[in-house]
């Protein structure tokens, strides 16, 4: 009976080791996923920043265009 208990304990221990390895693998995969998504987010932030830098001058040009249109309308009315 001692041997049966010993074998049962070893089988239970082996199953716990298998479960532990599986959990560790899942954890490592999730860590890898988090790192990948962090890099993706960083790249997207850079793209957004670049787009904002391109938009600001365009907004200024749009304001100037609005002013010029107003001036032209005034001159048109005067003529």
Short mmCIF file of N, CA, C and O in Angstrom, two decimals:
data_model
loop_
_atom_site.label_atom_id
_atom_site.label_comp_id
_atom_site.label_asym_id
_atom_site.label_seq_id
_atom_site.Cartn_x
_atom_site.Cartn_y
_atom_site.Cartn_z
N UNK A 1 0.84 -1.21 0.00
CA UNK A 1 0.00 0.00 0.00
C UNK A 1 0.87 1.26 0.00
O UNK A 1 0.50 2.26 -0.60
N UNK A 2 2.00 1.19 0.67
CA UNK A 2 2.92 2.33 0.68
C UNK A 2 3.36 2.69 -0.73
O UNK A 2 3.47 3.86 -1.06
N UNK A 3 3.61 1.67 -1.55
CA UNK A 3 4.06 1.90 -2.92
C UNK A 3 2.94 2.54 -3.73
O UNK A 3 3.18 3.47 -4.51
N UNK A 4 1.70 2.07 -3.54
CA UNK A 4 0.56 2.65 -4.26
C UNK A 4 0.38 4.13 -3.90
O UNK A 4 0.14 4.97 -4.77
N UNK A 5 0.52 4.47 -2.64
CA UNK A 5 0.41 5.87 -2.21
C UNK A 5 1.54 6.70 -2.82
O UNK A 5 1.32 7.84 -3.25
N UNK A 6 2.72 6.12 -2.84
CA UNK A 6 3.88 6.80 -3.41
C UNK A 6 3.66 7.05 -4.90
O UNK A 6 3.88 8.16 -5.40
N UNK A 7 3.18 6.04 -5.62
CA UNK A 7 2.92 6.16 -7.07
C UNK A 7 1.82 7.20 -7.30
O UNK A 7 1.93 8.05 -8.19
N UNK A 8 0.77 7.15 -6.49
CA UNK A 8 -0.32 8.11 -6.63
C UNK A 8 0.19 9.54 -6.40
O UNK A 8 -0.16 10.47 -7.14
N UNK A 9 1.03 9.71 -5.39
CA UNK A 9 1.60 11.03 -5.10
C UNK A 9 2.48 11.50 -6.25
O UNK A 9 2.46 12.68 -6.62
N UNK A 10 3.26 10.59 -6.84
CA UNK A 10 4.12 10.95 -7.98
C UNK A 10 3.29 11.35 -9.19
O UNK A 10 3.63 12.31 -9.89
N UNK A 11 2.21 10.60 -9.43
CA UNK A 11 1.33 10.92 -10.56
C UNK A 11 0.70 12.31 -10.35
O UNK A 11 0.65 13.13 -11.28
N UNK A 12 0.24 12.57 -9.14
CA UNK A 12 -0.34 13.88 -8.84
C UNK A 12 0.69 14.99 -9.01
O UNK A 12 0.40 16.07 -9.57
N UNK A 13 1.91 14.74 -8.56
CA UNK A 13 2.98 15.72 -8.69
C UNK A 13 3.30 15.98 -10.16
O UNK A 13 3.47 17.12 -10.58
N UNK A 14 3.35 14.90 -10.94
CA UNK A 14 3.64 15.04 -12.37
C UNK A 14 2.54 15.85 -13.05
O UNK A 14 2.83 16.71 -13.88
N UNK A 15 1.29 15.62 -12.70
CA UNK A 15 0.18 16.38 -13.28
C UNK A 15 0.27 17.86 -12.91
O UNK A 15 0.03 18.73 -13.73
N UNK A 16 0.67 18.13 -11.67
CA UNK A 16 0.83 19.52 -11.25
C UNK A 16 1.96 20.19 -12.02
O UNK A 16 1.88 21.37 -12.37
N UNK A 17 3.02 19.44 -12.28
CA UNK A 17 4.14 19.98 -13.07
C UNK A 17 3.68 20.28 -14.49
O UNK A 17 4.01 21.34 -15.05
N UNK A 18 2.90 19.38 -15.07
CA UNK A 18 2.38 19.60 -16.43
C UNK A 18 1.48 20.83 -16.45
O UNK A 18 1.59 21.69 -17.34
N UNK A 19 0.59 20.94 -15.47
CA UNK A 19 -0.30 22.10 -15.39
C UNK A 19 0.50 23.38 -15.19
O UNK A 19 0.20 24.42 -15.80
N UNK A 20 1.52 23.31 -14.35
CA UNK A 20 2.38 24.48 -14.11
C UNK A 20 3.11 24.91 -15.38
O UNK A 20 3.19 26.11 -15.68
N UNK A 21 3.61 23.94 -16.14
CA UNK A 21 4.29 24.25 -17.40
C UNK A 21 3.32 24.89 -18.39
O UNK A 21 3.66 25.85 -19.09
N UNK A 22 2.10 24.37 -18.45
CA UNK A 22 1.09 24.93 -19.35
C UNK A 22 0.76 26.37 -18.96
O UNK A 22 0.72 27.27 -19.81
N UNK A 23 0.56 26.61 -17.68
CA UNK A 23 0.27 27.97 -17.22
C UNK A 23 1.42 28.92 -17.49
O UNK A 23 1.22 30.08 -17.89
N UNK A 24 2.64 28.43 -17.28
CA UNK A 24 3.82 29.26 -17.54
C UNK A 24 3.91 29.62 -19.02
O UNK A 24 4.19 30.76 -19.38
N UNK A 25 3.62 28.65 -19.89
CA UNK A 25 3.65 28.90 -21.33
C UNK A 25 2.60 29.94 -21.71
O UNK A 25 2.87 30.85 -22.50
N UNK A 26 1.39 29.80 -21.15
CA UNK A 26 0.34 30.77 -21.43
C UNK A 26 0.75 32.17 -20.94
O UNK A 26 0.53 33.16 -21.64
N UNK A 27 1.34 32.24 -19.78
CA UNK A 27 1.78 33.51 -19.22
C UNK A 27 2.84 34.15 -20.11
O UNK A 27 2.78 35.35 -20.41
N UNK A 28 3.80 33.34 -20.56
CA UNK A 28 4.85 33.87 -21.42
C UNK A 28 4.27 34.37 -22.74
O UNK A 28 4.70 35.40 -23.26
N UNK A 29 3.27 33.65 -23.28
CA UNK A 29 2.63 34.09 -24.52
C UNK A 29 1.92 35.42 -24.32
O UNK A 29 1.99 36.32 -25.15
N UNK A 30 1.24 35.56 -23.18
CA UNK A 30 0.56 36.82 -22.91
C UNK A 30 1.55 37.96 -22.74
O UNK A 30 1.29 39.08 -23.20
N UNK A 31 2.67 37.69 -22.12
CA UNK A 31 3.71 38.73 -21.99
C UNK A 31 4.23 39.14 -23.35
O UNK A 31 4.43 40.33 -23.62
N UNK A 32 4.43 38.16 -24.23
CA UNK A 32 4.88 38.44 -25.59
C UNK A 32 3.84 39.27 -26.32
O UNK A 32 4.18 40.24 -27.01
N UNK A 33 2.57 38.91 -26.16
CA UNK A 33 1.49 39.66 -26.81
C UNK A 33 1.47 41.11 -26.31
O UNK A 33 1.31 42.04 -27.10
N UNK A 34 1.63 41.29 -25.01
CA UNK A 34 1.62 42.64 -24.44
C UNK A 34 2.77 43.47 -25.00
O UNK A 34 2.60 44.63 -25.36
N UNK A 35 3.94 42.86 -25.11
CA UNK A 35 5.09 43.58 -25.67
C UNK A 35 4.82 43.97 -27.12
O UNK A 35 5.07 45.11 -27.52
N UNK A 36 4.27 43.03 -27.90
CA UNK A 36 3.96 43.30 -29.30
C UNK A 36 2.97 44.46 -29.41
O UNK A 36 3.17 45.40 -30.19
N UNK A 37 1.89 44.40 -28.62
CA UNK A 37 0.88 45.44 -28.70
C UNK A 37 1.42 46.77 -28.19
O UNK A 37 1.03 47.84 -28.69
N UNK A 38 2.31 46.75 -27.23
CA UNK A 38 2.94 47.99 -26.76
C UNK A 38 3.74 48.65 -27.88
O UNK A 38 3.69 49.87 -28.07
N UNK A 39 4.45 47.83 -28.64
CA UNK A 39 5.21 48.36 -29.77
C UNK A 39 4.27 48.91 -30.85
O UNK A 39 4.54 49.96 -31.45
N UNK A 40 3.18 48.20 -31.09
CA UNK A 40 2.20 48.67 -32.07
C UNK A 40 1.60 50.01 -31.64
O UNK A 40 1.46 50.92 -32.46
N UNK A 41 1.25 50.12 -30.38
CA UNK A 41 0.68 51.37 -29.86
C UNK A 41 1.68 52.51 -29.99
O UNK A 41 1.33 53.63 -30.38
N UNK A 42 2.93 52.22 -29.70
CA UNK A 42 3.97 53.25 -29.82
C UNK A 42 4.09 53.72 -31.27
O UNK A 42 4.19 54.93 -31.54
N UNK A 43 4.07 52.78 -32.20
CA UNK A 43 4.16 53.14 -33.62
C UNK A 43 2.95 53.97 -34.04
O UNK A 43 3.08 54.96 -34.78
N UNK A 44 1.77 53.60 -33.58
CA UNK A 44 0.57 54.35 -33.91
C UNK A 44 0.60 55.76 -33.33
O UNK A 44 0.19 56.72 -33.98
N UNK A 45 1.14 55.89 -32.12
CA UNK A 45 1.27 57.22 -31.52
C UNK A 45 2.18 58.10 -32.36
O UNK A 45 1.91 59.30 -32.56
N UNK A 46 3.27 57.52 -32.85
CA UNK A 46 4.18 58.29 -33.71
C UNK A 46 3.48 58.73 -34.99
O UNK A 46 3.65 59.87 -35.43
N UNK A 47 2.69 57.82 -35.57
CA UNK A 47 1.96 58.17 -36.79
C UNK A 47 0.96 59.30 -36.53
O UNK A 47 0.83 60.22 -37.34
N UNK A 48 0.26 59.23 -35.42
CA UNK A 48 -0.70 60.28 -35.08
C UNK A 48 0.03 61.62 -34.90
O UNK A 48 -0.43 62.66 -35.38
N UNK A 49 1.16 61.58 -34.22
CA UNK A 49 1.94 62.81 -34.01
C UNK A 49 2.38 63.41 -35.34
O UNK A 49 2.29 64.63 -35.55
N UNK A 50 2.83 62.56 -36.26
CA UNK A 50 3.26 63.04 -37.58
C UNK A 50 2.08 63.64 -38.34
O UNK A 50 2.22 64.68 -39.00
N UNK A 51 0.93 63.00 -38.24
CA UNK A 51 -0.26 63.52 -38.93
C UNK A 51 -0.67 64.87 -38.35
O UNK A 51 -1.02 65.79 -39.10
N UNK A 52 -0.60 65.00 -37.02
CA UNK A 52 -0.93 66.29 -36.40
C UNK A 52 0.01 67.38 -36.86
O UNK A 52 -0.40 68.52 -37.09
N UNK A 53 1.29 67.05 -37.00
CA UNK A 53 2.26 68.04 -37.45
C UNK A 53 1.98 68.48 -38.89
O UNK A 53 2.26 69.60 -39.27
N UNK A 54 1.42 67.57 -39.68
CA UNK A 54 1.08 67.92 -41.06
C UNK A 54 -0.22 68.72 -41.12
O UNK A 54 -0.41 69.56 -41.99
N UNK A 55 -1.12 68.45 -40.19
CA UNK A 55 -2.43 69.11 -40.19
C UNK A 55 -2.33 70.57 -39.77
O UNK A 55 -3.02 71.44 -40.33
N UNK A 56 -1.49 70.87 -38.80
CA UNK A 56 -1.40 72.25 -38.28
C UNK A 56 -1.11 73.28 -39.38
O UNK A 56 -1.82 74.29 -39.46
N UNK A 57 -0.11 73.05 -40.23
CA UNK A 57 0.12 74.03 -41.30
C UNK A 57 -1.08 74.13 -42.26
O UNK A 57 -1.40 75.21 -42.75
N UNK A 58 -1.75 73.01 -42.49
CA UNK A 58 -2.91 73.04 -43.38
C UNK A 58 -4.04 73.87 -42.77
O UNK A 58 -4.75 74.59 -43.49
N UNK A 59 -4.21 73.79 -41.46
CA UNK A 59 -5.24 74.60 -40.80
C UNK A 59 -4.92 76.08 -40.94
O UNK A 59 -5.80 76.90 -41.19
N UNK A 60 -3.63 76.43 -40.81
CA UNK A 60 -3.23 77.83 -40.98
C UNK A 60 -3.51 78.30 -42.40
O UNK A 60 -4.01 79.41 -42.62
N UNK A 61 -3.20 77.45 -43.36
CA UNK A 61 -3.46 77.80 -44.76
C UNK A 61 -4.95 77.99 -45.01
O UNK A 61 -5.36 78.89 -45.75
N UNK A 62 -5.75 77.16 -44.38
CA UNK A 62 -7.20 77.26 -44.53
C UNK A 62 -7.70 78.59 -43.96
O UNK A 62 -8.57 79.25 -44.55
N UNK A 63 -7.16 79.00 -42.82
CA UNK A 63 -7.53 80.28 -42.24
C UNK A 63 -7.15 81.43 -43.18
O UNK A 63 -7.94 82.35 -43.41
N UNK A 64 -5.92 81.36 -43.73
CA UNK A 64 -5.47 82.40 -44.65
C UNK A 64 -6.35 82.43 -45.90
O UNK A 64 -6.69 83.51 -46.41
N UNK A 65 -6.74 81.27 -46.37
CA UNK A 65 -7.59 81.19 -47.54
C UNK A 65 -8.95 81.84 -47.26
O UNK A 65 -9.49 82.57 -48.10
N UNK A 66 -9.47 81.59 -46.07
CA UNK A 66 -10.73 82.22 -45.68
C UNK A 66 -10.61 83.74 -45.67
O UNK A 66 -11.51 84.45 -46.14
N UNK A 67 -9.50 84.23 -45.15
CA UNK A 67 -9.27 85.68 -45.12
C UNK A 67 -9.17 86.24 -46.53
O UNK A 67 -9.74 87.30 -46.84
N UNK A 68 -8.45 85.56 -47.38
CA UNK A 68 -8.30 86.02 -48.76
C UNK A 68 -9.64 86.03 -49.49
O UNK A 68 -9.94 86.95 -50.26
N UNK A 69 -10.46 85.01 -49.23
CA UNK A 69 -11.79 84.97 -49.86
C UNK A 69 -12.62 86.18 -49.41
O UNK A 69 -13.31 86.80 -50.22
N UNK A 70 -12.54 86.48 -48.13
CA UNK A 70 -13.29 87.63 -47.60
C UNK A 70 -12.82 88.91 -48.27
O UNK A 70 -13.64 89.77 -48.66
N UNK A 71 -11.51 89.06 -48.41
CA UNK A 71 -10.96 90.26 -49.07
C UNK A 71 -11.43 90.36 -50.50
O UNK A 71 -11.82 91.43 -50.98
N UNK A 72 -11.39 89.21 -51.20
CA UNK A 72 -11.82 89.21 -52.61
C UNK A 72 -13.30 89.57 -52.72
O UNK A 72 -13.70 90.29 -53.65
N UNK A 73 -14.10 89.09 -51.81
CA UNK A 73 -15.53 89.42 -51.83
C UNK A 73 -15.73 90.91 -51.63
O UNK A 73 -16.57 91.54 -52.30
N UNK A 74 -14.94 91.49 -50.70
CA UNK A 74 -15.04 92.94 -50.46
C UNK A 74 -14.67 93.72 -51.71
O UNK A 74 -15.37 94.65 -52.10
N UNK A 75 -13.57 93.31 -52.35
CA UNK A 75 -13.13 94.02 -53.56
C UNK A 75 -14.13 93.84 -54.70
O UNK A 75 -14.37 94.75 -55.47
N UNK A 76 -14.71 92.65 -54.74
CA UNK A 76 -15.70 92.37 -55.78
C UNK A 76 -16.92 93.28 -55.62
O UNK A 76 -17.44 93.82 -56.60
N UNK A 77 -17.34 93.44 -54.36
CA UNK A 77 -18.49 94.31 -54.09
C UNK A 77 -18.15 95.75 -54.44
O UNK A 77 -18.99 96.48 -55.00
N UNK A 78 -16.92 96.15 -54.11
CA UNK A 78 -16.50 97.53 -54.42
C UNK A 78 -16.45 97.79 -55.92
O UNK A 78 -16.73 98.91 -56.36
N UNK A 79 -16.07 96.75 -56.67
CA UNK A 79 -15.95 96.95 -58.13
C UNK A 79 -17.34 96.94 -58.74
O UNK A 79 -17.71 97.57 -59.63
#
